[in-house]
PDB file of C-alpha atoms in Angstrom:
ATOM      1  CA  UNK A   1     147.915  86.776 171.147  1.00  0.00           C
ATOM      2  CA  UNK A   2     147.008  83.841 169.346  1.00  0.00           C
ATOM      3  CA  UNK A   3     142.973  82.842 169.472  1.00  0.00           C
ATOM      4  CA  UNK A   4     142.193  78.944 169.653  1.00  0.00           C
ATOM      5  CA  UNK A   5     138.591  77.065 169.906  1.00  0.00           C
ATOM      6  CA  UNK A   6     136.747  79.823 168.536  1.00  0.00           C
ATOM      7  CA  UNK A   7     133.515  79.004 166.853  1.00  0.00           C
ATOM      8  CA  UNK A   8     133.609  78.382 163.316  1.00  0.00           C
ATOM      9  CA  UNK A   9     131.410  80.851 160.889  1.00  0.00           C
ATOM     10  CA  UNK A  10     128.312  79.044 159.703  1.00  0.00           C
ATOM     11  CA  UNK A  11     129.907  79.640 156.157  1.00  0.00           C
ATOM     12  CA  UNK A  12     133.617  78.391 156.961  1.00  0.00           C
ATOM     13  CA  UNK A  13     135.198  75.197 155.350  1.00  0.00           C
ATOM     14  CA  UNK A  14     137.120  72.552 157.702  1.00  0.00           C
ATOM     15  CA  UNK A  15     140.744  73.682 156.622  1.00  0.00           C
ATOM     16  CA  UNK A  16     141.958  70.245 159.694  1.00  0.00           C
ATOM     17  CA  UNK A  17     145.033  71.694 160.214  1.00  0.00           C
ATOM     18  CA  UNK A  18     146.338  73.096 156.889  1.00  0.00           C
ATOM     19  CA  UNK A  19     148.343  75.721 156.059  1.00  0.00           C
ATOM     20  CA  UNK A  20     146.979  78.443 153.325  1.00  0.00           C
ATOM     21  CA  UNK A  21     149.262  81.185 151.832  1.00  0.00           C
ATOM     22  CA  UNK A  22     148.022  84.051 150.368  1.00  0.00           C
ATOM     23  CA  UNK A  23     150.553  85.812 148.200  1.00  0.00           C
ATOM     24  CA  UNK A  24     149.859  89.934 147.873  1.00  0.00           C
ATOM     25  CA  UNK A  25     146.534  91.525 148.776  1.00  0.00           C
ATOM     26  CA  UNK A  26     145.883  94.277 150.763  1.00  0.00           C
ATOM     27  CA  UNK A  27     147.976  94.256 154.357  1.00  0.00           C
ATOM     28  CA  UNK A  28     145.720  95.634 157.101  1.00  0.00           C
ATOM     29  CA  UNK A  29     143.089  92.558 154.976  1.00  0.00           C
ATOM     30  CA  UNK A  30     145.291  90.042 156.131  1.00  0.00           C
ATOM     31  CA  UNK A  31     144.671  90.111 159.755  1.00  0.00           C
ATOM     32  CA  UNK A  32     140.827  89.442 158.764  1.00  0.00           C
ATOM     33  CA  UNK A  33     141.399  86.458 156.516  1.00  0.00           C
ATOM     34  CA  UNK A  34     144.170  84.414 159.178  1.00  0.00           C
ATOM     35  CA  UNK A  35     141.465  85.291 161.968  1.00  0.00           C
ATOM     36  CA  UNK A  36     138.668  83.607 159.392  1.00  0.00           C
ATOM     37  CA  UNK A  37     141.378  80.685 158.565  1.00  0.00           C
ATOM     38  CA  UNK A  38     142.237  79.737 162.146  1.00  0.00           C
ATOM     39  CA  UNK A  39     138.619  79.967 163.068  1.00  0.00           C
ATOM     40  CA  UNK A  40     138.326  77.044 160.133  1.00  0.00           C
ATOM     41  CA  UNK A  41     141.191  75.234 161.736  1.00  0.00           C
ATOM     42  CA  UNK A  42     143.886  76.016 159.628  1.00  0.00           C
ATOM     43  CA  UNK A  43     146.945  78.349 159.604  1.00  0.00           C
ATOM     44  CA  UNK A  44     147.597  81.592 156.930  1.00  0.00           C
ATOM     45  CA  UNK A  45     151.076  82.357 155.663  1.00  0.00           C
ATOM     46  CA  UNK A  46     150.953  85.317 154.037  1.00  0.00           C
ATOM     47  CA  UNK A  47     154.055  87.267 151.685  1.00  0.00           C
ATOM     48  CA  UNK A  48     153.254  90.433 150.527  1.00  0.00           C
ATOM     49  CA  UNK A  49     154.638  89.738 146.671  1.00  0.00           C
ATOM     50  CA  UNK A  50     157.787  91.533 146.787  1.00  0.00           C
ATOM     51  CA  UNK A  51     156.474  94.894 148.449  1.00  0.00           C
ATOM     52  CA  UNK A  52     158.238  94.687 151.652  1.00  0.00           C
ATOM     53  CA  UNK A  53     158.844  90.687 151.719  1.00  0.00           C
ATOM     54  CA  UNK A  54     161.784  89.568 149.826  1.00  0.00           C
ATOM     55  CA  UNK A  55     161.092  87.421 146.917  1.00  0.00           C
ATOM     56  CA  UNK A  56     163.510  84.681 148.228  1.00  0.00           C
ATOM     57  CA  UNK A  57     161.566  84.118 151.343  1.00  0.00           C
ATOM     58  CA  UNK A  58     158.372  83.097 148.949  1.00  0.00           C
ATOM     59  CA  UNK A  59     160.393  80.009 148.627  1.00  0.00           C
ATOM     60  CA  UNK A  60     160.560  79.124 152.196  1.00  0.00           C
ATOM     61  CA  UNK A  61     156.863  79.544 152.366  1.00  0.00           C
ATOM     62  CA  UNK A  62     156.249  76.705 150.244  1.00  0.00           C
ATOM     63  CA  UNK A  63     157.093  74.023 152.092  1.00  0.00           C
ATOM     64  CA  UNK A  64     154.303  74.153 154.775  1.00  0.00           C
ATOM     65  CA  UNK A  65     151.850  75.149 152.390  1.00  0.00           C
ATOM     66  CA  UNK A  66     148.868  73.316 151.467  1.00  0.00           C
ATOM     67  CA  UNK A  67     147.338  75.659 149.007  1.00  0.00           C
ATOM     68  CA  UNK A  68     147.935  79.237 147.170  1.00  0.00           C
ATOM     69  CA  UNK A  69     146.038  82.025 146.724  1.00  0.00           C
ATOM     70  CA  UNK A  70     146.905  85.524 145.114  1.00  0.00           C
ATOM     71  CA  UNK A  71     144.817  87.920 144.001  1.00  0.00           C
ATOM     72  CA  UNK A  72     145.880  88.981 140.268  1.00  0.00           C
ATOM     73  CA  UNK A  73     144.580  92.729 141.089  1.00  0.00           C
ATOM     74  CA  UNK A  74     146.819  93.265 143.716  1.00  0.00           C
ATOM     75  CA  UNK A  75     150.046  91.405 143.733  1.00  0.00           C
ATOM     76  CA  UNK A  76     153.115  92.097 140.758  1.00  0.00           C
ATOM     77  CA  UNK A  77     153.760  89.884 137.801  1.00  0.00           C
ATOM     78  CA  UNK A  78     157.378  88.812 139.276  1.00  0.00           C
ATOM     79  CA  UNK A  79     155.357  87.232 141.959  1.00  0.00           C
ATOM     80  CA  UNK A  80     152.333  85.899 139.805  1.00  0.00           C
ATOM     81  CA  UNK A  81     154.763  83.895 137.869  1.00  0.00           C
ATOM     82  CA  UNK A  82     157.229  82.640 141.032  1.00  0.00           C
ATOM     83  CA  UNK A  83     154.268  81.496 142.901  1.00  0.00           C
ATOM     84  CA  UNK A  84     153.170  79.740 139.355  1.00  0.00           C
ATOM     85  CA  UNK A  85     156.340  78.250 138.787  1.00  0.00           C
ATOM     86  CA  UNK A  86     157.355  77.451 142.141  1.00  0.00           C
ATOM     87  CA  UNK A  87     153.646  75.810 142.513  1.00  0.00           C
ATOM     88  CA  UNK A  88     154.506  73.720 139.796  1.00  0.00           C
ATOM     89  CA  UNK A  89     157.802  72.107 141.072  1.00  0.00           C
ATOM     90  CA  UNK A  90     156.289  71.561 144.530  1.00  0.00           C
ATOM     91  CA  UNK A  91     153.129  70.242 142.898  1.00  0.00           C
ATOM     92  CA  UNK A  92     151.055  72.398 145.012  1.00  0.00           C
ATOM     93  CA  UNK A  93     147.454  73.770 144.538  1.00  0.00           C
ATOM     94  CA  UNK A  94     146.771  77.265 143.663  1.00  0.00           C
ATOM     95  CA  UNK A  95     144.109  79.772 142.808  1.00  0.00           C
ATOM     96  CA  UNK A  96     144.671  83.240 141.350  1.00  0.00           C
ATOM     97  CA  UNK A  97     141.979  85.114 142.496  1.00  0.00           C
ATOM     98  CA  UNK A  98     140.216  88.412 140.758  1.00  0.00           C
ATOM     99  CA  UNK A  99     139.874  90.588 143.414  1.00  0.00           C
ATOM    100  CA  UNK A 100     141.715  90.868 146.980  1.00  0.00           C
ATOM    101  CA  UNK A 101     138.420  91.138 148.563  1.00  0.00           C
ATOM    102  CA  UNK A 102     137.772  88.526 151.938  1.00  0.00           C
ATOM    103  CA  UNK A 103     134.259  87.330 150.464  1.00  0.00           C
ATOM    104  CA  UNK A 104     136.678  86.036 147.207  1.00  0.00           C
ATOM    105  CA  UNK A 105     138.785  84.766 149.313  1.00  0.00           C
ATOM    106  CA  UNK A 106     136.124  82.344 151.266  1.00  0.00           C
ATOM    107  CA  UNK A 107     135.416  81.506 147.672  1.00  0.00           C
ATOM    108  CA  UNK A 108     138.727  80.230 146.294  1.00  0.00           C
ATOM    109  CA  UNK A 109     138.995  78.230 150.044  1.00  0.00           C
ATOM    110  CA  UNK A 110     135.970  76.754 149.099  1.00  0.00           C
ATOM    111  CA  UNK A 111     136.832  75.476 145.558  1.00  0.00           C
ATOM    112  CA  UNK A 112     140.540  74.145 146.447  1.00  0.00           C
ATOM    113  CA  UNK A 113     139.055  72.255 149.147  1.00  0.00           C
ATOM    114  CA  UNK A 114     136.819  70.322 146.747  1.00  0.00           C
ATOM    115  CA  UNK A 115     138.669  67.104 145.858  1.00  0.00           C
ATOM    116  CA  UNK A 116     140.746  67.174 142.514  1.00  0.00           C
ATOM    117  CA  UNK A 117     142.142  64.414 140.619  1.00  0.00           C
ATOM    118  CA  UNK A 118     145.739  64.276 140.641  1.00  0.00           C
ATOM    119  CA  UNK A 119     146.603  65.651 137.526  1.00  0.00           C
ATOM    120  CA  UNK A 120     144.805  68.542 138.206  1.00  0.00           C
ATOM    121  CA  UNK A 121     147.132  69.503 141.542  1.00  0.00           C
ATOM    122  CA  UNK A 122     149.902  71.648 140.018  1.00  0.00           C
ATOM    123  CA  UNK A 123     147.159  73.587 137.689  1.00  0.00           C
ATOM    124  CA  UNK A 124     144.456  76.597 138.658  1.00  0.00           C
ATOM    125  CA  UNK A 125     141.247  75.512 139.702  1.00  0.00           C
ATOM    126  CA  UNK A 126     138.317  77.438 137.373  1.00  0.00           C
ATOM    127  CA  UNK A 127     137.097  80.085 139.229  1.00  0.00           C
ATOM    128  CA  UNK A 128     133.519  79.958 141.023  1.00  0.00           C
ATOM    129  CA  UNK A 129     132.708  83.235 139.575  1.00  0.00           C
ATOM    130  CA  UNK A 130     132.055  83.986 136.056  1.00  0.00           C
ATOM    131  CA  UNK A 131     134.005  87.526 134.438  1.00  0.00           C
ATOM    132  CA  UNK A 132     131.780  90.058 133.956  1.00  0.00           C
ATOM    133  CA  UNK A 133     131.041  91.632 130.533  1.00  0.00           C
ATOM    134  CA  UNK A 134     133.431  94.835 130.458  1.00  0.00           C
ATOM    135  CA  UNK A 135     130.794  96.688 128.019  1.00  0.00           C
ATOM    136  CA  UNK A 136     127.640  96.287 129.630  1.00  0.00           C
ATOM    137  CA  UNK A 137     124.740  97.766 128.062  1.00  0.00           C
ATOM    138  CA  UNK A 138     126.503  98.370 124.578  1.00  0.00           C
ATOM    139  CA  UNK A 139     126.118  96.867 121.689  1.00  0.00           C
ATOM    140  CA  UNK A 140     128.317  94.511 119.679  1.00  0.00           C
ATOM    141  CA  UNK A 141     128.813  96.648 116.740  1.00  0.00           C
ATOM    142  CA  UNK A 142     130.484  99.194 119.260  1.00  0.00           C
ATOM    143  CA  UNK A 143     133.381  97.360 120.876  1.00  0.00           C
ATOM    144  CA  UNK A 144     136.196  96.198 118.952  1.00  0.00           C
ATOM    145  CA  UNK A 145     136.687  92.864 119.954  1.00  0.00           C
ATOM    146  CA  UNK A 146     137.506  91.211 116.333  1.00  0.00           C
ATOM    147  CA  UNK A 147     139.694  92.343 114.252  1.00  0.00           C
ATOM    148  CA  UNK A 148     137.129  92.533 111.387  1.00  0.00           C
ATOM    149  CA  UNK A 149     135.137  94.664 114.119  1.00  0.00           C
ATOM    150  CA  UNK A 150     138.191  97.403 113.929  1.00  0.00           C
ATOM    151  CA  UNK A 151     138.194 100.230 111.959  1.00  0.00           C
ATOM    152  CA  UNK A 152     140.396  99.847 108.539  1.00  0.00           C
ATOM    153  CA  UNK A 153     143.542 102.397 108.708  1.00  0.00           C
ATOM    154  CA  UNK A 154     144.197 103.963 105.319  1.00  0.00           C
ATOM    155  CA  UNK A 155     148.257 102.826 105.258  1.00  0.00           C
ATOM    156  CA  UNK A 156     148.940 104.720 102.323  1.00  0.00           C
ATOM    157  CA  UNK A 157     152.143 107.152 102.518  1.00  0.00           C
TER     158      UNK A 157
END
């Protein structure tokens, strides 16, 4: 049963009839986020990445597609780098997201709905959210992130 006229959320984004696929996530998610696009006036195509979905029928998504999300935590390489590359020959907006989570998801709407210049189109949008530090609370001197940081290996044999 399809819902129509339902009230937008005070924080939705006026999709006007566009179509939004979301490659990957979480399934029983997906239910949530076309309910949240159709109450913004749009329509969500969804492929699972290659779980169930075969990879061939990504392609046949494409072509009603207005934008493209994925989440990069929950989707496979293969389809990371189909939806990248097929994104670029149909000159098509996309976002990888970090997390499959629906609040992200509102958030990546959000940005590819802001304007972009045209050379921009085919590329990934920079993300709303800034990565987090993945050592909080330690020092410098105790992660390894240079190479003159590392620990020197005695190579002798």
């Amino acid at each position: 049963m399809r819902r129509r006229n339902l009230p937008a959320p005070a924080d939705s984004h006026d999709l006007t009839g566009r179509c939004v696929l979301f490659v990957g996530g979480l399934k029983q998610q997906v239910p949530h986020m076309r309910r949240y696009v159709e109450q913004c006036q749009g329509t969500l195509a969804h492929h699972d990445g290659g779980m169930e979905d075969n990879m061939s029928r990504l392609g046949k998504l494409f072509g009603r597609a207005d934008f493209i999300l994925f989440p990069v935590d929950c989707v496979s390489h293969a389809a990371q780098n189909e939806v990248k590359r097929l994104c670029r020959r149909w000159d098509k907006p996309y976002l990888p997201m970090p997390s499959a989570s629906i609040s992200v998801f509102k958030q990546a709407l959000g940005l590819l709905l802001q304007p972009a210049a045209p050379a921009e189109r085919a590329a990934p949008r920079p993300a709303a959210w800034q990565p987090t530090d993945p050592f909080p609370g330690s020092t410098p001197a105790l992660r390894a992130d240079k190479e003159s940081d590392r620990p020197k290996r005695d190579v002798r044999r």
